[in-house]
PDB file of C-alpha atoms in Angstrom:
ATOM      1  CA  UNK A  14      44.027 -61.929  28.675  1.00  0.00           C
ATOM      2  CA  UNK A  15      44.001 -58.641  26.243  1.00  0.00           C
ATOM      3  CA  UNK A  16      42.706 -55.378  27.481  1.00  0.00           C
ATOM      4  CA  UNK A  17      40.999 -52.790  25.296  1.00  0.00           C
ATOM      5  CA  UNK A  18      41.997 -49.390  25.546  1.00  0.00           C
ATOM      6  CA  UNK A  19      39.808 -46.425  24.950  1.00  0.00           C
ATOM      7  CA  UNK A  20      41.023 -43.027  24.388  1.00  0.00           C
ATOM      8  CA  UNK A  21      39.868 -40.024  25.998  1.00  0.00           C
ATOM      9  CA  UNK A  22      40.142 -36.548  25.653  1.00  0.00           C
ATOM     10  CA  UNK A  23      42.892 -34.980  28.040  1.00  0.00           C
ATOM     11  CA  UNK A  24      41.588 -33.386  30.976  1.00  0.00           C
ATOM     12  CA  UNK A  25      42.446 -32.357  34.653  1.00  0.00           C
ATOM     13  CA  UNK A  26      41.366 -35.514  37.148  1.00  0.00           C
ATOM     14  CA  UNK A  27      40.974 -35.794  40.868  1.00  0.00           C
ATOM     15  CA  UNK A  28      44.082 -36.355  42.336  1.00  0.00           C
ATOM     16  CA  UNK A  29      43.521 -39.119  44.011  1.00  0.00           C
ATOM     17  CA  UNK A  30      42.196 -41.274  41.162  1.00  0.00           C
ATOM     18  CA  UNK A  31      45.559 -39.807  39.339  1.00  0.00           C
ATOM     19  CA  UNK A  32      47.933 -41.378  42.180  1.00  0.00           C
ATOM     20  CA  UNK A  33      45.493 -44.804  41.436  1.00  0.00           C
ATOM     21  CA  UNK A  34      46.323 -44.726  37.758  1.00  0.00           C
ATOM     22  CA  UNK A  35      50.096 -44.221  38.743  1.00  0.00           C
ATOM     23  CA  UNK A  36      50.308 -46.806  40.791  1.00  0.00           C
ATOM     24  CA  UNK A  37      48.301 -49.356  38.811  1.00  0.00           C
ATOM     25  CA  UNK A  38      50.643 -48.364  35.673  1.00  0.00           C
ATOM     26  CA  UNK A  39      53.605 -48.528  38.409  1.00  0.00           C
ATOM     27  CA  UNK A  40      52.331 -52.234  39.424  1.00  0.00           C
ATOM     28  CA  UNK A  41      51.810 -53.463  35.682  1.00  0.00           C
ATOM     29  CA  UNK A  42      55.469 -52.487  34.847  1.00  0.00           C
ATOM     30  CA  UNK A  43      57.050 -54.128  37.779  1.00  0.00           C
ATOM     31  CA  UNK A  44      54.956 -57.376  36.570  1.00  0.00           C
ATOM     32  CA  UNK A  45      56.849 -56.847  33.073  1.00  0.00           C
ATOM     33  CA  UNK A  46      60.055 -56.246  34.157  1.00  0.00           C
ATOM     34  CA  UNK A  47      59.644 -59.614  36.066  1.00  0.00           C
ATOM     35  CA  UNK A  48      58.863 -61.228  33.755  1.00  0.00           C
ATOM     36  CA  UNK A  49      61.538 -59.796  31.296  1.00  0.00           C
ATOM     37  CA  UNK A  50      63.850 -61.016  33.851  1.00  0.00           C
ATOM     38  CA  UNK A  51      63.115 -64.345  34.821  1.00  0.00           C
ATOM     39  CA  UNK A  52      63.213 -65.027  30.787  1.00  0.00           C
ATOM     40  CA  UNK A  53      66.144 -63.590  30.775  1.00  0.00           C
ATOM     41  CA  UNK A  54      67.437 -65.505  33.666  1.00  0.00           C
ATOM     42  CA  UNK A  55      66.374 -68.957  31.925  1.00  0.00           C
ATOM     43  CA  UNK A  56      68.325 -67.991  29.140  1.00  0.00           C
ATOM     44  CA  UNK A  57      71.105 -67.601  31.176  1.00  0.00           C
ATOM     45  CA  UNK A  58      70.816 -70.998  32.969  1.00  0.00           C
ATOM     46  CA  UNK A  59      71.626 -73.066  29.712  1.00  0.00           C
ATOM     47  CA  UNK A  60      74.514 -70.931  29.158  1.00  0.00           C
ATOM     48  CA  UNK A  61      77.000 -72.954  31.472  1.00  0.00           C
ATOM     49  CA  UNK A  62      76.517 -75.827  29.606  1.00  0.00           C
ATOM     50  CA  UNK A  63      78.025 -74.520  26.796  1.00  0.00           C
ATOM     51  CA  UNK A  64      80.931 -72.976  28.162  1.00  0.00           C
ATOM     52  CA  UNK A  65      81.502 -76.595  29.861  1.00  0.00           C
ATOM     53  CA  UNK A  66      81.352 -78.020  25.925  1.00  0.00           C
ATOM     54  CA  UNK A  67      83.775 -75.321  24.740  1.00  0.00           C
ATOM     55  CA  UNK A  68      86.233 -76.019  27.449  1.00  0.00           C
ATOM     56  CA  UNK A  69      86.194 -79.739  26.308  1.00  0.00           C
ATOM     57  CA  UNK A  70      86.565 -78.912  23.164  1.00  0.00           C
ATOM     58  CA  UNK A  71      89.162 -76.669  23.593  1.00  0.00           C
ATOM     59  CA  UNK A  72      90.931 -79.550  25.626  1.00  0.00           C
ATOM     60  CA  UNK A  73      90.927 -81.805  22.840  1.00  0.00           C
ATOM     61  CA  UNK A  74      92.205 -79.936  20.633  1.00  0.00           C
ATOM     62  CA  UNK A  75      95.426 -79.156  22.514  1.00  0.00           C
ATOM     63  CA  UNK A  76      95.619 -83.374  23.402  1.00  0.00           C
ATOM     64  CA  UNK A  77      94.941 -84.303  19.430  1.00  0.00           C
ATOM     65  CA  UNK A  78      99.007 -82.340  19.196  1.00  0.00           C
ATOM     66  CA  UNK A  79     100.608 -85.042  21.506  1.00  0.00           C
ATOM     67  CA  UNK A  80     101.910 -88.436  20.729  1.00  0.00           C
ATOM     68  CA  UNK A  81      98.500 -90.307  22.807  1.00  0.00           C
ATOM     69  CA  UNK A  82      95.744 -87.869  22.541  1.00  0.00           C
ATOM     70  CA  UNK A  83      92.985 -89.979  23.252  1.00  0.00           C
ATOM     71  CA  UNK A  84      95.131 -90.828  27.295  1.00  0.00           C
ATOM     72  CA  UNK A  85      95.777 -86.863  26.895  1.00  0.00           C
ATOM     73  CA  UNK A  86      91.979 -86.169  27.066  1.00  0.00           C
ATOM     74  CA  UNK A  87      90.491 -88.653  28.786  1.00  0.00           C
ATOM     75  CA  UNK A  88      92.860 -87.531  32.164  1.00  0.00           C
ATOM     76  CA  UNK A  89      93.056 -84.144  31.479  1.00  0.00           C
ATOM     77  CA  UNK A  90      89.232 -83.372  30.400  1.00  0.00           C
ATOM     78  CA  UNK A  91      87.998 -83.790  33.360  1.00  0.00           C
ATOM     79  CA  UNK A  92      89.304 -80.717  34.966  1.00  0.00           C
ATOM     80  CA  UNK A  93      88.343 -78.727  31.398  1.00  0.00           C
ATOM     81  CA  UNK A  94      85.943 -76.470  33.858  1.00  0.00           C
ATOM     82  CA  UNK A  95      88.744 -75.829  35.895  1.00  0.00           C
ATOM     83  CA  UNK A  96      91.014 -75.299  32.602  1.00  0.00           C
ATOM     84  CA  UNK A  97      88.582 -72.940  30.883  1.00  0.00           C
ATOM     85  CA  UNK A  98      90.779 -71.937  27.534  1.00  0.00           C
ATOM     86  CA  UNK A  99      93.748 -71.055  29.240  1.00  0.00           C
ATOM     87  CA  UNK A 100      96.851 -73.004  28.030  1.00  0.00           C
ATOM     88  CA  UNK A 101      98.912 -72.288  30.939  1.00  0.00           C
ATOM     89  CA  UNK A 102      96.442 -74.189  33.251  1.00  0.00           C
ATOM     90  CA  UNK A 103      96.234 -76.760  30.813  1.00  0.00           C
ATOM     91  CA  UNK A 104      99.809 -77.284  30.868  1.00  0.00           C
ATOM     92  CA  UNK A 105     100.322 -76.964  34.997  1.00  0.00           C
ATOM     93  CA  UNK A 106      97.098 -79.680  35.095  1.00  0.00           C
ATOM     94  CA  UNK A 107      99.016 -81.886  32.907  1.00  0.00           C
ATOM     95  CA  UNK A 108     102.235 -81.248  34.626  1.00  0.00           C
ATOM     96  CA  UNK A 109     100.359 -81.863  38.302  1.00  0.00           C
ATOM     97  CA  UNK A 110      98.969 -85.621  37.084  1.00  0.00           C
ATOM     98  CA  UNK A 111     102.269 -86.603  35.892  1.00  0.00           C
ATOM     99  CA  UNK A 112     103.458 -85.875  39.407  1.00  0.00           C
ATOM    100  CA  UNK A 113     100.683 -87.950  40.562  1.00  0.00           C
ATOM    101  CA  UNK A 114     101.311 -90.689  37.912  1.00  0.00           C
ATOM    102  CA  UNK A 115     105.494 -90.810  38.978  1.00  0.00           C
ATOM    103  CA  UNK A 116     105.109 -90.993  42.470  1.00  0.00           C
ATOM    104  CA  UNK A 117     102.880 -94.190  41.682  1.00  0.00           C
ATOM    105  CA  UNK A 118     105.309 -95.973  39.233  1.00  0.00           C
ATOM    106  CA  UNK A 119     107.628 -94.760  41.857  1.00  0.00           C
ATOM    107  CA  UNK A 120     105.755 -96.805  44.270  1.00  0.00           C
ATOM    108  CA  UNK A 121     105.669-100.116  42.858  1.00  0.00           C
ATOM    109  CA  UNK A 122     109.381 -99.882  41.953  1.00  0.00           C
ATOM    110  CA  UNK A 123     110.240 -99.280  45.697  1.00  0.00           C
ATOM    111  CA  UNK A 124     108.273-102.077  46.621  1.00  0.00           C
ATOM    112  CA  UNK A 125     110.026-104.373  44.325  1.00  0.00           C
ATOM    113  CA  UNK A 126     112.962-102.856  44.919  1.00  0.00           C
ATOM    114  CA  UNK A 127     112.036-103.982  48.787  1.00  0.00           C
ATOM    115  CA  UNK A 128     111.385-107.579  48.297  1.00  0.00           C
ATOM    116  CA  UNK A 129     114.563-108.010  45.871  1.00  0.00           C
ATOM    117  CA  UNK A 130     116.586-106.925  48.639  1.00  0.00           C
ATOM    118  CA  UNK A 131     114.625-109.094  51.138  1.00  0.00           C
ATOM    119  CA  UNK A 132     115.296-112.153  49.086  1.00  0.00           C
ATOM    120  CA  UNK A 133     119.413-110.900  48.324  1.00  0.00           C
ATOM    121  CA  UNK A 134     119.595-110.523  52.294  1.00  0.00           C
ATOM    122  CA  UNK A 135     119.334-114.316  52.240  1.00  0.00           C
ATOM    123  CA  UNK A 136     122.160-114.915  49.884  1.00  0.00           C
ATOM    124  CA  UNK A 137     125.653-114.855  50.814  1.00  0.00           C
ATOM    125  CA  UNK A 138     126.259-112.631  47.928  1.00  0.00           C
ATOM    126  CA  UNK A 139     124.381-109.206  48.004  1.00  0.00           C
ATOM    127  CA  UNK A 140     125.465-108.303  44.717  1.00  0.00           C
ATOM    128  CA  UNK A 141     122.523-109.354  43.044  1.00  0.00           C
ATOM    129  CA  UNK A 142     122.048-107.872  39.805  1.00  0.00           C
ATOM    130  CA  UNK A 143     118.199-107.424  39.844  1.00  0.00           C
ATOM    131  CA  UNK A 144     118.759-105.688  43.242  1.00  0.00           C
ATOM    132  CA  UNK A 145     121.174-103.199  41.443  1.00  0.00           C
ATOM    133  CA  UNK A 146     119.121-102.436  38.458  1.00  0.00           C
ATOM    134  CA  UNK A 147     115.785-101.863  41.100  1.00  0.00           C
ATOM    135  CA  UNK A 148     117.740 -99.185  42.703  1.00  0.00           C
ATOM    136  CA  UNK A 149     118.924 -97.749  39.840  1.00  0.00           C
ATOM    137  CA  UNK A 150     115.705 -97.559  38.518  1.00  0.00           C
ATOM    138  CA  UNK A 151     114.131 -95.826  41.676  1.00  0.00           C
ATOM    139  CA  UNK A 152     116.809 -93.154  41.662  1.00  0.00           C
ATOM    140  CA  UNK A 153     116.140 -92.481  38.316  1.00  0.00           C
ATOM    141  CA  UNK A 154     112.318 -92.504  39.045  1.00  0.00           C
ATOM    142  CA  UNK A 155     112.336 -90.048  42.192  1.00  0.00           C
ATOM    143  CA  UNK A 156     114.926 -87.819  39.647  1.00  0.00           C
ATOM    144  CA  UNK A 157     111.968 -88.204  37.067  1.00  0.00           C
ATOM    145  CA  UNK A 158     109.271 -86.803  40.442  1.00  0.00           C
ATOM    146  CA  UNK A 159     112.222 -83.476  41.066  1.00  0.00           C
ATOM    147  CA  UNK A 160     112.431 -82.422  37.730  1.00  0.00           C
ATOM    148  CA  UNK A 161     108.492 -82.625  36.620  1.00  0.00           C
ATOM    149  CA  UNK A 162     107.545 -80.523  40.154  1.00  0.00           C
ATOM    150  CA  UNK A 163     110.846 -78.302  39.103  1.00  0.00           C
ATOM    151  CA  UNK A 164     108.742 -77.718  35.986  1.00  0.00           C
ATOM    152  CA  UNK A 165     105.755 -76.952  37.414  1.00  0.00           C
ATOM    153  CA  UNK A 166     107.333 -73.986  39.686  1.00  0.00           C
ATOM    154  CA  UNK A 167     109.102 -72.455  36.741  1.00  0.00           C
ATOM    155  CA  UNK A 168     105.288 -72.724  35.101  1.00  0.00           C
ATOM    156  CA  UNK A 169     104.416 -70.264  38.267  1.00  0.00           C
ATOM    157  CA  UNK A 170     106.925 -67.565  36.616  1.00  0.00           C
ATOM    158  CA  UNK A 171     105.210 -67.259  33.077  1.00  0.00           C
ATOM    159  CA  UNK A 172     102.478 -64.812  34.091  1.00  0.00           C
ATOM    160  CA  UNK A 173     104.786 -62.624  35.377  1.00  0.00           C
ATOM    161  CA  UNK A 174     105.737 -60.908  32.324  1.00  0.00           C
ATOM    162  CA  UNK A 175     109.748 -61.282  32.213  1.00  0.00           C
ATOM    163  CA  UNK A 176     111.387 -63.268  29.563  1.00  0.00           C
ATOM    164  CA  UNK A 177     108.431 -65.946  29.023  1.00  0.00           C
ATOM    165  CA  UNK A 178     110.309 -67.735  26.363  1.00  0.00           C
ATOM    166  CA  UNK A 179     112.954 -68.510  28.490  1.00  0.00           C
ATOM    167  CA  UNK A 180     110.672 -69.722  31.309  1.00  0.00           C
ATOM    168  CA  UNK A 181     108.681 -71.964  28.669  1.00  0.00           C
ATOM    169  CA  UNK A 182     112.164 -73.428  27.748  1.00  0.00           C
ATOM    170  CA  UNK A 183     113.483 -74.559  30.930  1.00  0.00           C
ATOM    171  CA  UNK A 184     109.707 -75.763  31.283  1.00  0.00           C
ATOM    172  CA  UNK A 185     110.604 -77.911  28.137  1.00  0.00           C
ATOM    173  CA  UNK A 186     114.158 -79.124  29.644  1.00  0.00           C
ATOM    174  CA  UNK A 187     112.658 -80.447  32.906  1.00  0.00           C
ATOM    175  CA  UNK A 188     110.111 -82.542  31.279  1.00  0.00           C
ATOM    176  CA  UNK A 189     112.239 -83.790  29.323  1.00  0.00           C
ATOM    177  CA  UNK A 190     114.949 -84.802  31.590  1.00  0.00           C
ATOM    178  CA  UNK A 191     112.287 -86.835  33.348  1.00  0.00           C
ATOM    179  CA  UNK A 192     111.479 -88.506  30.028  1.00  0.00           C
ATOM    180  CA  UNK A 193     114.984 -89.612  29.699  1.00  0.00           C
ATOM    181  CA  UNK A 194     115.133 -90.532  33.276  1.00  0.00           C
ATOM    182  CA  UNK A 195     112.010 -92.620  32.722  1.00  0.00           C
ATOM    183  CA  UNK A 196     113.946 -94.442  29.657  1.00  0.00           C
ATOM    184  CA  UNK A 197     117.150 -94.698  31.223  1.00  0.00           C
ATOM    185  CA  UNK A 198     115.489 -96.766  34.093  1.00  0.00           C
ATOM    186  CA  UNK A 199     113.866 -99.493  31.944  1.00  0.00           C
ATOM    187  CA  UNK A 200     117.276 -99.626  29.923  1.00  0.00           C
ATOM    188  CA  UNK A 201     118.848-101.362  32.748  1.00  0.00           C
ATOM    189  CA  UNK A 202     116.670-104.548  32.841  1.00  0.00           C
ATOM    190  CA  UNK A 203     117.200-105.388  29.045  1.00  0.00           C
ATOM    191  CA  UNK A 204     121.176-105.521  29.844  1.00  0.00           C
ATOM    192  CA  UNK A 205     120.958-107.791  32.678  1.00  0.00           C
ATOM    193  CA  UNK A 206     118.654-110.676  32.725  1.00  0.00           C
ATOM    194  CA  UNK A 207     116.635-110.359  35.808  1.00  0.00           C
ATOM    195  CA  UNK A 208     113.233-112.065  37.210  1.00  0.00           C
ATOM    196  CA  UNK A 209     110.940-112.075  34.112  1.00  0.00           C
ATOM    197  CA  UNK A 210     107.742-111.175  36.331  1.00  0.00           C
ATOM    198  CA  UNK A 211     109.558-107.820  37.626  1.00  0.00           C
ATOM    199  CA  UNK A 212     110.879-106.704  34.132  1.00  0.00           C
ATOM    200  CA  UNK A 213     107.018-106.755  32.989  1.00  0.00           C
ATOM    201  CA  UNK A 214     105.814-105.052  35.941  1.00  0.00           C
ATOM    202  CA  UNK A 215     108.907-102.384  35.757  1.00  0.00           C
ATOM    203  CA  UNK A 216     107.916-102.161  32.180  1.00  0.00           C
ATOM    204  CA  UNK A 217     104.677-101.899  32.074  1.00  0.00           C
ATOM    205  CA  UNK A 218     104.453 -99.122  34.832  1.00  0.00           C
ATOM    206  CA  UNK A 219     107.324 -96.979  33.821  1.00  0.00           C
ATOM    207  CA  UNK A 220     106.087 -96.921  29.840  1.00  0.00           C
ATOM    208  CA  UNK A 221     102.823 -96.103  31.071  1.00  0.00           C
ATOM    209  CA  UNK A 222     104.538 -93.031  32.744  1.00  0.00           C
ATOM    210  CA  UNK A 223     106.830 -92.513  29.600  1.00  0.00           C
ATOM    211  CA  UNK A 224     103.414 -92.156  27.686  1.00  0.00           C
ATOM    212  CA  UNK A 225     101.844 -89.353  29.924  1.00  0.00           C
ATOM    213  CA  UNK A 226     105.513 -87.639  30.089  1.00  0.00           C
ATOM    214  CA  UNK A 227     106.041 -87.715  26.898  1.00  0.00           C
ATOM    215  CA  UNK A 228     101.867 -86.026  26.297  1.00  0.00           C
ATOM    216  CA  UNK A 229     103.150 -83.134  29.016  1.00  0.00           C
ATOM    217  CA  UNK A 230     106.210 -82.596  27.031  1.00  0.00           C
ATOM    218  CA  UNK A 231     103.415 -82.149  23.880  1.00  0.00           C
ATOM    219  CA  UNK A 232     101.363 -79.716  25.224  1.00  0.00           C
ATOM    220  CA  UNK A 233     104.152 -77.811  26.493  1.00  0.00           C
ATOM    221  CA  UNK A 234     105.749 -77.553  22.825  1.00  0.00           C
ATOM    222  CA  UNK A 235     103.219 -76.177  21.634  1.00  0.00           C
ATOM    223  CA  UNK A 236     102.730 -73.734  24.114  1.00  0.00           C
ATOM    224  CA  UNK A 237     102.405 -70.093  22.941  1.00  0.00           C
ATOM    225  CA  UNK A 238     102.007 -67.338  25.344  1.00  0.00           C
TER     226      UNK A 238
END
């Protein structure tokens, strides 16, 4: 609705019809200001959507660096929000999953590891060789579990100020150790022929982990703080 204005020449009103004019003029300017503000506040509400594109984005960049960077983004771009751009969470998020992904390869070891020495307690001879290899493998697995959560406290020391390269280094050395671990456990069962259904599953489980070990151990090389 427009409003015409006239213009009158200045002079001295009543003061009550003053106060009116103030406080209609008063009233008018709180109904713009609202109405600045709730446009502004619209605005604002679309905002978050883009920072949650940016994170992504800024997720896959980092994964397309490691050896499997579609695996890299699809498990680690879910927690992008909780990422944001920072490179340090990015690492520790990685770091945390691969935790999460050893203690289940872990899992299915020990229970094969289980029923091999079931089936051994049987036999009048113990020293079965698939039995050996299983519990090689596990120790080498729960090694693999230490050394990634050693990594991920020595993560907890970069924002601190004090000799960061260092810290990013022994980072590096952890990691890998539990890639080698990973490696050195599958090594056993193509020495020593063993039951062809547990070398797959051993296989399969532990190469799985080797590929998101071996992502973390990406991400962390090309960290730059």
């Amino acid at each position: 609705m427009q409003h015409s204005c006239t213009i009158r020449p200045y002079k001295f009103v009543h003061t009550r019809k003053t106060k009116g004019n103030m406080s209609q003029f008063l009233y008018s300017l709180t109904l713009v200001f609202v109405f600045l503000t709730s446009t502004n506040i619209q605005t604002t509400a679309a905002t978050p959507s883009s920072y949650s594109q940016n994170h992504k984005m800024f997720v896959k960049t980092a994964c397309n660096s490691t050896t499997y960077p579609d695996k890299c983004y699809k498990s680690l771009s879910t927690y992008s929000t909780a990422i944001k751009s920072d490179p340090i969470k990015l690492c520790t998020t990685a770091l945390k999953l691969n935790v999460k992904s050893a203690k289940e390869a872990t899992s299915v070891v020990a229970k094969l590891l289980k029923k091999s020495q079931k089936y051994a307690a049987g036999r009048k001879s113990r020293m079965v060789p698939e039995t050996l290899i299983l519990k090689d493998c596990l120790e080498e697995m729960e090694d693999t579990i230490v050394e990634l959560k050693q990594a991920i406290t020595e993560m907890k020391t970069l924002r601190a100020g004090d000799s960061i390269a260092e810290h990013i280094t022994n980072v590096r050395t952890w990691v890998s150790s539990a890639l080698t671990d990973e490696g050195t456990c599958t090594d056993g069962f193509e020495e020593v022929k063993v039951n062809k259904e547990t070398k797959k599953t051993v296989t399969k489980v532990v190469q799985e982990l080797a590929t998101t070990t071996s992502n973390t151990l990406a991400l962390i090389t090309n960290l730059s703080y």
